Amino acid sequence: TVMFYGDNGLNYMMTRAATDNPAELDEDAGTVTANFIGQQCVKV
């Protein structure tokens, strides 16, 4: 399950989520970038 904030300011939950490709780590910025796929996305 992945919880996230949409660009529209609303909160969402994606169930049965997984990354569709390996995540990318930017050590200098301290960020991780990943694209997720899931079964269902609902507003919470």
Short mmCIF file of C-alpha atoms in Angstrom, two decimals:
data_model
loop_
_atom_site.label_atom_id
_atom_site.label_comp_id
_atom_site.label_asym_id
_atom_site.label_seq_id
_atom_site.Cartn_x
_atom_site.Cartn_y
_atom_site.Cartn_z
CA THR A 1 0.00 0.00 0.00
CA VAL A 2 1.28 3.46 -0.93
CA MET A 3 -0.07 6.73 0.49
CA PHE A 4 0.60 9.95 -1.42
CA TYR A 5 -0.48 13.55 -1.95
CA GLY A 6 -1.83 14.36 -5.39
CA ASP A 7 -1.02 17.50 -7.36
CA ASN A 8 -4.59 18.58 -6.63
CA GLY A 9 -3.93 18.70 -2.85
CA LEU A 10 -5.88 15.52 -2.04
CA ASN A 11 -4.57 12.39 -0.28
CA TYR A 12 -4.68 9.03 -2.05
CA MET A 13 -4.02 5.39 -1.18
CA MET A 14 -2.93 2.84 -3.80
CA THR A 15 -3.47 -0.79 -2.77
CA ARG A 16 -1.37 -3.79 -3.83
CA ALA A 17 1.30 -1.37 -5.04
CA ALA A 18 4.72 -2.24 -6.44
CA THR A 19 7.39 -0.39 -8.41
CA ASP A 20 7.21 -0.96 -12.16
CA ASN A 21 11.00 -0.46 -12.52
CA PRO A 22 13.86 -0.33 -10.02
CA ALA A 23 13.89 2.85 -7.93
CA GLU A 24 16.61 5.44 -8.57
CA LEU A 25 18.65 6.86 -5.67
CA ASP A 26 20.17 10.35 -5.88
CA GLU A 27 22.72 10.28 -3.07
CA ASP A 28 23.65 13.95 -3.43
CA ALA A 29 20.05 15.17 -3.11
CA GLY A 30 19.01 12.40 -0.70
CA THR A 31 15.96 11.44 -2.78
CA VAL A 32 14.53 8.24 -4.20
CA THR A 33 12.51 8.31 -7.44
CA ALA A 34 10.13 5.47 -8.31
CA ASN A 35 7.03 4.84 -10.44
CA PHE A 36 4.35 2.72 -8.85
CA ILE A 37 1.65 0.46 -10.27
CA GLY A 38 -1.25 -0.83 -8.21
CA GLN A 39 -4.64 -2.46 -8.20
CA GLN A 40 -6.81 0.38 -6.95
CA CYS A 41 -6.36 4.05 -6.08
CA VAL A 42 -8.83 5.71 -3.70
CA LYS A 43 -9.13 9.18 -2.17
CA VAL A 44 -8.65 9.22 1.62
#
